[in-house]
mmCIF file of N, CA and C in Angstrom:
data_model
loop_
_atom_site.group_PDB
_atom_site.id
_atom_site.type_symbol
_atom_site.label_atom_id
_atom_site.label_comp_id
_atom_site.label_asym_id
_atom_site.label_seq_id
_atom_site.Cartn_x
_atom_site.Cartn_y
_atom_site.Cartn_z
ATOM 1 N N MET A 1 -59.797 31.247 0.471
ATOM 2 C CA MET A 1 -59.382 30.020 0.852
ATOM 3 C C MET A 1 -58.705 29.155 0.070
ATOM 4 N N SER A 2 -59.771 28.824 -1.267
ATOM 5 C CA SER A 2 -59.463 27.734 -2.132
ATOM 6 C C SER A 2 -58.680 27.937 -3.096
ATOM 7 N N ASN A 3 -58.021 29.277 -3.127
ATOM 8 C CA ASN A 3 -57.093 29.896 -4.009
ATOM 9 C C ASN A 3 -55.916 29.406 -3.654
ATOM 10 N N ASN A 4 -55.331 29.590 -1.855
ATOM 11 C CA ASN A 4 -54.426 28.873 -1.147
ATOM 12 C C ASN A 4 -54.159 27.800 -0.878
ATOM 13 N N ASN A 5 -55.185 26.853 -0.875
ATOM 14 C CA ASN A 5 -55.014 24.955 -1.254
ATOM 15 C C ASN A 5 -54.626 24.874 -2.307
ATOM 16 N N GLU A 6 -54.930 25.614 -3.337
ATOM 17 C CA GLU A 6 -54.491 24.690 -4.831
ATOM 18 C C GLU A 6 -53.161 25.105 -5.038
ATOM 19 N N LEU A 7 -52.642 26.495 -4.426
ATOM 20 C CA LEU A 7 -51.399 27.018 -4.148
ATOM 21 C C LEU A 7 -50.678 26.044 -4.022
ATOM 22 N N ILE A 8 -50.839 25.244 -2.643
ATOM 23 C CA ILE A 8 -50.265 24.854 -1.504
ATOM 24 C C ILE A 8 -50.322 23.560 -2.575
ATOM 25 N N GLU A 9 -50.885 23.011 -3.139
ATOM 26 C CA GLU A 9 -51.414 21.532 -3.910
ATOM 27 C C GLU A 9 -50.011 22.125 -5.116
ATOM 28 N N MET A 10 -50.064 23.135 -5.478
ATOM 29 C CA MET A 10 -49.272 22.909 -6.903
ATOM 30 C C MET A 10 -47.832 23.436 -6.176
ATOM 31 N N LEU A 11 -47.757 23.784 -5.029
ATOM 32 C CA LEU A 11 -46.378 23.152 -4.580
ATOM 33 C C LEU A 11 -45.572 22.434 -4.215
ATOM 34 N N LYS A 12 -46.670 21.516 -3.389
ATOM 35 C CA LYS A 12 -46.236 20.439 -3.110
ATOM 36 C C LYS A 12 -46.084 19.468 -4.381
ATOM 37 N N GLN A 13 -46.823 19.760 -6.139
ATOM 38 C CA GLN A 13 -46.204 19.066 -6.652
ATOM 39 C C GLN A 13 -45.378 19.401 -6.881
ATOM 40 N N VAL A 14 -44.711 20.629 -7.090
ATOM 41 C CA VAL A 14 -44.012 20.415 -8.207
ATOM 42 C C VAL A 14 -42.271 20.720 -7.242
ATOM 43 N N LEU A 15 -42.590 20.643 -5.837
ATOM 44 C CA LEU A 15 -41.803 20.256 -4.759
ATOM 45 C C LEU A 15 -41.362 18.757 -4.844
ATOM 46 N N LYS A 16 -42.645 17.984 -5.172
ATOM 47 C CA LYS A 16 -42.557 16.366 -5.416
ATOM 48 C C LYS A 16 -41.969 16.440 -6.673
ATOM 49 N N GLU A 17 -41.984 16.354 -7.756
ATOM 50 C CA GLU A 17 -41.566 16.712 -9.272
ATOM 51 C C GLU A 17 -40.198 16.861 -9.023
ATOM 52 N N GLU A 18 -39.623 17.828 -8.180
ATOM 53 C CA GLU A 18 -38.374 18.173 -7.914
ATOM 54 C C GLU A 18 -37.117 17.460 -6.984
ATOM 55 N N LEU A 19 -38.006 16.854 -5.863
ATOM 56 C CA LEU A 19 -37.457 15.889 -5.402
ATOM 57 C C LEU A 19 -37.329 14.511 -5.703
ATOM 58 N N LYS A 20 -37.934 14.320 -7.173
ATOM 59 C CA LYS A 20 -38.044 13.082 -7.358
ATOM 60 C C LYS A 20 -36.591 12.959 -8.228
ATOM 61 N N PRO A 21 -36.026 13.074 -8.542
ATOM 62 C CA PRO A 21 -34.239 13.064 -9.036
ATOM 63 C C PRO A 21 -33.359 13.030 -8.198
ATOM 64 N N ILE A 22 -33.731 13.352 -7.019
ATOM 65 C CA ILE A 22 -32.497 13.644 -5.612
ATOM 66 C C ILE A 22 -33.132 12.173 -5.228
ATOM 67 N N ARG A 23 -33.869 12.145 -5.277
ATOM 68 C CA ARG A 23 -34.501 10.835 -4.198
ATOM 69 C C ARG A 23 -33.747 9.511 -5.077
ATOM 70 N N GLU A 24 -33.715 9.604 -6.776
ATOM 71 C CA GLU A 24 -33.487 8.829 -7.588
ATOM 72 C C GLU A 24 -31.872 8.580 -7.346
ATOM 73 N N ASP A 25 -31.275 9.655 -7.225
ATOM 74 C CA ASP A 25 -29.695 9.936 -6.801
ATOM 75 C C ASP A 25 -29.176 9.352 -5.269
ATOM 76 N N ILE A 26 -29.646 9.925 -4.500
ATOM 77 C CA ILE A 26 -29.701 9.075 -3.267
ATOM 78 C C ILE A 26 -29.930 7.591 -3.157
ATOM 79 N N GLN A 27 -31.228 7.045 -3.354
ATOM 80 C CA GLN A 27 -30.973 5.726 -3.922
ATOM 81 C C GLN A 27 -29.999 4.925 -4.631
ATOM 82 N N GLY A 28 -29.251 5.404 -5.732
ATOM 83 C CA GLY A 28 -28.052 5.164 -6.601
ATOM 84 C C GLY A 28 -26.978 5.609 -5.998
ATOM 85 N N LEU A 29 -26.997 6.286 -5.319
ATOM 86 C CA LEU A 29 -25.579 6.301 -4.112
ATOM 87 C C LEU A 29 -25.095 5.230 -2.971
ATOM 88 N N LYS A 30 -26.888 5.229 -2.237
ATOM 89 C CA LYS A 30 -27.064 3.878 -1.423
ATOM 90 C C LYS A 30 -25.859 2.724 -1.927
ATOM 91 N N GLY A 31 -26.944 2.461 -3.358
ATOM 92 C CA GLY A 31 -26.567 1.011 -3.946
ATOM 93 C C GLY A 31 -25.131 0.835 -3.859
ATOM 94 N N GLN A 32 -24.776 2.551 -4.491
ATOM 95 C CA GLN A 32 -22.846 2.590 -4.666
ATOM 96 C C GLN A 32 -22.183 2.401 -3.124
ATOM 97 N N VAL A 33 -22.394 2.807 -2.414
ATOM 98 C CA VAL A 33 -22.091 2.809 -1.187
ATOM 99 C C VAL A 33 -21.969 1.254 -0.427
ATOM 100 N N SER A 34 -22.964 0.603 -0.983
ATOM 101 C CA SER A 34 -23.308 -0.519 -0.463
ATOM 102 C C SER A 34 -22.259 -1.654 -1.185
ATOM 103 N N GLU A 35 -21.528 -1.287 -2.344
ATOM 104 C CA GLU A 35 -21.681 -1.963 -3.281
ATOM 105 C C GLU A 35 -19.393 -1.962 -2.769
ATOM 106 N N ASN A 36 -19.568 -0.603 -2.402
ATOM 107 C CA ASN A 36 -18.114 -0.402 -2.049
ATOM 108 C C ASN A 36 -17.430 -0.853 -0.863
ATOM 109 N N THR A 37 -18.621 -0.957 0.034
ATOM 110 C CA THR A 37 -18.867 -1.324 1.010
ATOM 111 C C THR A 37 -18.370 -2.859 1.308
ATOM 112 N N SER A 38 -19.075 -3.972 0.087
ATOM 113 C CA SER A 38 -18.835 -5.227 0.108
ATOM 114 C C SER A 38 -17.174 -5.482 -0.314
ATOM 115 N N ILE A 39 -16.769 -4.497 -1.504
ATOM 116 C CA ILE A 39 -15.401 -4.628 -1.983
ATOM 117 C C ILE A 39 -14.173 -4.149 -1.040
ATOM 118 N N LEU A 40 -14.720 -3.461 0.077
ATOM 119 C CA LEU A 40 -13.550 -2.785 0.923
ATOM 120 C C LEU A 40 -13.711 -4.303 2.225
ATOM 121 N N LYS A 41 -14.501 -4.822 2.548
ATOM 122 C CA LYS A 41 -14.908 -5.700 3.498
ATOM 123 C C LYS A 41 -13.707 -7.077 2.711
ATOM 124 N N ALA A 42 -13.842 -7.175 1.178
ATOM 125 C CA ALA A 42 -13.472 -8.000 0.366
ATOM 126 C C ALA A 42 -11.816 -8.063 0.583
ATOM 127 N N LEU A 43 -11.318 -7.014 0.445
ATOM 128 C CA LEU A 43 -9.978 -6.525 0.192
ATOM 129 C C LEU A 43 -9.592 -6.450 1.916
ATOM 130 N N GLU A 44 -10.547 -5.945 2.733
ATOM 131 C CA GLU A 44 -9.488 -6.506 4.228
ATOM 132 C C GLU A 44 -9.574 -7.782 4.619
ATOM 133 N N HIS A 45 -10.522 -8.725 4.076
ATOM 134 C CA HIS A 45 -10.014 -10.126 4.646
ATOM 135 C C HIS A 45 -8.831 -10.387 3.687
ATOM 136 N N LYS A 46 -8.635 -9.703 2.317
ATOM 137 C CA LYS A 46 -7.964 -10.573 1.509
ATOM 138 C C LYS A 46 -6.286 -10.008 1.890
ATOM 139 N N THR A 47 -6.551 -8.798 2.529
ATOM 140 C CA THR A 47 -5.470 -8.092 3.133
ATOM 141 C C THR A 47 -4.885 -9.328 4.310
ATOM 142 N N ASP A 48 -5.427 -9.398 5.401
ATOM 143 C CA ASP A 48 -5.704 -10.477 6.661
ATOM 144 C C ASP A 48 -4.843 -11.705 6.005
ATOM 145 N N VAL A 49 -5.370 -12.461 5.056
ATOM 146 C CA VAL A 49 -4.893 -13.706 4.399
ATOM 147 C C VAL A 49 -3.527 -13.589 3.945
ATOM 148 N N ILE A 50 -3.064 -12.308 3.613
ATOM 149 C CA ILE A 50 -1.837 -12.008 2.993
ATOM 150 C C ILE A 50 -0.464 -11.687 4.155
ATOM 151 N N LYS A 51 -1.219 -11.366 4.881
ATOM 152 C CA LYS A 51 -0.314 -10.894 5.913
ATOM 153 C C LYS A 51 -0.234 -11.869 6.802
ATOM 154 N N ALA A 52 -1.384 -13.347 6.969
ATOM 155 C CA ALA A 52 -1.197 -14.238 7.936
ATOM 156 C C ALA A 52 0.245 -15.363 7.102
ATOM 157 N N GLU A 53 -0.017 -15.303 5.936
ATOM 158 C CA GLU A 53 0.825 -16.203 4.883
ATOM 159 C C GLU A 53 2.180 -15.283 5.083
ATOM 160 N N GLN A 54 2.153 -14.237 4.931
ATOM 161 C CA GLN A 54 3.668 -13.610 4.985
ATOM 162 C C GLN A 54 4.443 -13.799 5.875
ATOM 163 N N GLU A 55 3.755 -14.089 7.385
ATOM 164 C CA GLU A 55 3.955 -14.296 8.974
ATOM 165 C C GLU A 55 4.570 -16.020 8.699
ATOM 166 N N LYS A 56 3.683 -16.716 8.488
ATOM 167 C CA LYS A 56 4.488 -18.072 7.982
ATOM 168 C C LYS A 56 5.250 -18.492 7.436
ATOM 169 N N MET A 57 5.532 -17.522 6.311
ATOM 170 C CA MET A 57 6.513 -18.173 5.529
ATOM 171 C C MET A 57 7.995 -17.261 6.331
ATOM 172 N N SER A 58 7.623 -16.170 6.989
ATOM 173 C CA SER A 58 8.980 -15.886 7.814
ATOM 174 C C SER A 58 9.571 -16.510 8.954
ATOM 175 N N ASN A 59 8.434 -17.326 9.672
ATOM 176 C CA ASN A 59 8.402 -18.330 10.301
ATOM 177 C C ASN A 59 9.312 -19.402 9.705
ATOM 178 N N ASP A 60 9.081 -19.577 8.511
ATOM 179 C CA ASP A 60 9.364 -20.857 7.770
ATOM 180 C C ASP A 60 11.029 -20.435 7.439
ATOM 181 N N MET A 61 11.394 -19.243 7.117
ATOM 182 C CA MET A 61 11.979 -19.080 6.666
ATOM 183 C C MET A 61 13.181 -19.186 7.607
ATOM 184 N N ALA A 62 12.433 -18.423 8.983
ATOM 185 C CA ALA A 62 13.547 -18.255 10.266
ATOM 186 C C ALA A 62 14.130 -20.589 10.595
ATOM 187 N N HIS A 63 13.092 -21.235 10.296
ATOM 188 C CA HIS A 63 13.587 -22.206 11.043
ATOM 189 C C HIS A 63 14.300 -22.827 9.815
ATOM 190 N N MET A 64 13.826 -22.522 8.570
ATOM 191 C CA MET A 64 15.216 -22.942 7.490
ATOM 192 C C MET A 64 16.520 -22.352 7.810
ATOM 193 N N GLN A 65 16.945 -20.841 8.409
ATOM 194 C CA GLN A 65 17.959 -20.625 8.442
ATOM 195 C C GLN A 65 18.956 -21.779 9.395
ATOM 196 N N GLY A 66 17.106 -21.661 10.389
ATOM 197 C CA GLY A 66 18.121 -22.603 11.803
ATOM 198 C C GLY A 66 19.017 -23.637 10.938
ATOM 199 N N ASP A 67 18.168 -24.589 10.273
ATOM 200 C CA ASP A 67 18.514 -25.250 9.747
ATOM 201 C C ASP A 67 19.799 -25.764 8.911
ATOM 202 N N LEU A 68 19.812 -24.497 7.966
ATOM 203 C CA LEU A 68 21.100 -24.151 7.524
ATOM 204 C C LEU A 68 22.243 -24.059 8.362
ATOM 205 N N LYS A 69 22.054 -23.510 9.265
ATOM 206 C CA LYS A 69 23.217 -22.909 10.639
ATOM 207 C C LYS A 69 23.456 -24.629 10.430
ATOM 208 N N ALA A 70 22.874 -25.271 11.923
ATOM 209 C CA ALA A 70 22.813 -26.707 12.148
ATOM 210 C C ALA A 70 23.950 -27.557 10.714
ATOM 211 N N LEU A 71 23.400 -27.830 9.598
ATOM 212 C CA LEU A 71 24.195 -28.283 8.575
ATOM 213 C C LEU A 71 25.284 -28.143 8.239
ATOM 214 N N SER A 72 25.256 -26.714 8.125
ATOM 215 C CA SER A 72 26.879 -25.964 7.808
ATOM 216 C C SER A 72 27.959 -26.326 9.386
ATOM 217 N N LYS A 73 26.764 -26.309 10.336
ATOM 218 C CA LYS A 73 28.415 -26.819 11.248
ATOM 219 C C LYS A 73 28.569 -28.365 11.368
ATOM 220 N N ASP A 74 26.963 -29.060 10.693
ATOM 221 C CA ASP A 74 27.789 -30.875 10.827
ATOM 222 C C ASP A 74 28.411 -30.775 9.807
ATOM 223 N N VAL A 75 28.694 -29.778 8.489
ATOM 224 C CA VAL A 75 29.459 -30.155 7.147
ATOM 225 C C VAL A 75 31.141 -30.035 8.023
ATOM 226 N N ASN A 76 31.248 -28.530 8.777
ATOM 227 C CA ASN A 76 32.511 -28.155 9.298
ATOM 228 C C ASN A 76 32.694 -30.042 10.249
ATOM 229 N N ASN A 77 32.147 -29.848 10.608
ATOM 230 C CA ASN A 77 32.954 -31.234 11.787
ATOM 231 C C ASN A 77 33.098 -32.442 11.278
ATOM 232 N N LEU A 78 32.344 -32.831 9.511
ATOM 233 C CA LEU A 78 32.289 -33.889 8.890
ATOM 234 C C LEU A 78 34.173 -33.791 8.103
ATOM 235 N N GLU A 79 34.348 -32.438 7.996
ATOM 236 C CA GLU A 79 35.360 -31.624 7.377
ATOM 237 C C GLU A 79 36.484 -32.583 7.732
ATOM 238 N N ILE A 80 36.392 -31.910 9.535
ATOM 239 C CA ILE A 80 37.468 -32.246 10.844
ATOM 240 C C ILE A 80 37.532 -33.195 10.669
ATOM 241 N N ILE A 81 36.394 -34.457 10.546
ATOM 242 C CA ILE A 81 36.611 -35.950 11.071
ATOM 243 C C ILE A 81 37.191 -36.454 10.024
ATOM 244 N N THR A 82 36.888 -35.979 8.823
ATOM 245 C CA THR A 82 37.566 -36.462 7.489
ATOM 246 C C THR A 82 39.320 -36.606 7.378
ATOM 247 N N SER A 83 39.236 -34.902 7.701
ATOM 248 C CA SER A 83 40.988 -35.009 7.909
ATOM 249 C C SER A 83 41.403 -35.657 8.762
ATOM 250 N N SER A 84 40.815 -35.965 9.793
ATOM 251 C CA SER A 84 41.511 -37.005 11.039
ATOM 252 C C SER A 84 42.347 -38.314 10.646
ATOM 253 N N ASN A 85 40.621 -38.760 9.416
ATOM 254 C CA ASN A 85 40.494 -39.936 8.996
ATOM 255 C C ASN A 85 41.636 -40.213 8.188
ATOM 256 N N TRP A 86 42.375 -38.979 7.155
ATOM 257 C CA TRP A 86 42.901 -39.335 6.020
ATOM 258 C C TRP A 86 44.305 -39.492 6.614
ATOM 259 N N ASN A 87 44.552 -38.638 8.024
ATOM 260 C CA ASN A 87 45.659 -38.479 8.487
ATOM 261 C C ASN A 87 46.139 -39.694 9.284
ATOM 262 N N ASP A 88 44.802 -40.597 9.679
ATOM 263 C CA ASP A 88 45.157 -41.735 10.153
ATOM 264 C C ASP A 88 45.678 -43.028 8.968
ATOM 265 N N ILE A 89 45.136 -42.374 7.958
ATOM 266 C CA ILE A 89 45.457 -43.718 7.216
ATOM 267 C C ILE A 89 47.077 -43.178 6.242
ATOM 268 N N ALA A 90 46.757 -42.017 6.273
ATOM 269 C CA ALA A 90 48.551 -41.829 5.797
ATOM 270 C C ALA A 90 49.509 -42.462 6.731
ATOM 271 N N LYS A 91 49.501 -42.842 8.388
ATOM 272 C CA LYS A 91 50.223 -42.775 9.379
ATOM 273 C C LYS A 91 49.954 -44.237 9.152
ATOM 274 N N LEU A 92 48.561 -44.961 8.769
ATOM 275 C CA LEU A 92 49.071 -46.529 8.650
ATOM 276 C C LEU A 92 50.036 -46.987 7.342
ATOM 277 N N LYS A 93 49.691 -46.286 6.312
ATOM 278 C CA LYS A 93 50.168 -46.839 4.733
ATOM 279 C C LYS A 93 52.007 -46.643 5.144
ATOM 280 N N ALA A 94 52.416 -45.234 6.208
ATOM 281 C CA ALA A 94 53.666 -45.438 6.506
ATOM 282 C C ALA A 94 54.012 -46.537 7.398
ATOM 283 N N VAL A 95 53.479 -47.043 8.051
ATOM 284 C CA VAL A 95 54.279 -48.193 8.921
ATOM 285 C C VAL A 95 54.108 -49.227 7.835
ATOM 286 N N LYS A 96 53.381 -49.988 7.145
ATOM 287 C CA LYS A 96 53.917 -50.770 5.955
ATOM 288 C C LYS A 96 54.635 -50.792 5.668
#
């Protein structure tokens, strides 16, 4: 029986030595996975921020487009009024 116990202890020692680098690799991989997870979360947050900024810019552009259309309408009205005023001025000059 003593031989069996010695053999078992030797096998345990060999397994322990063989498994040590595997355990170290697993620990390294755990650290890398944790770091990758942190990077991924930061990238997801950045993507959310960029998306919100793009939505705001799109909304701002829609408002500016509406303002430009209104301004264009006002300029057209101003041209019509100015033309009418020029007509009136020409008529007044003709009466003199």
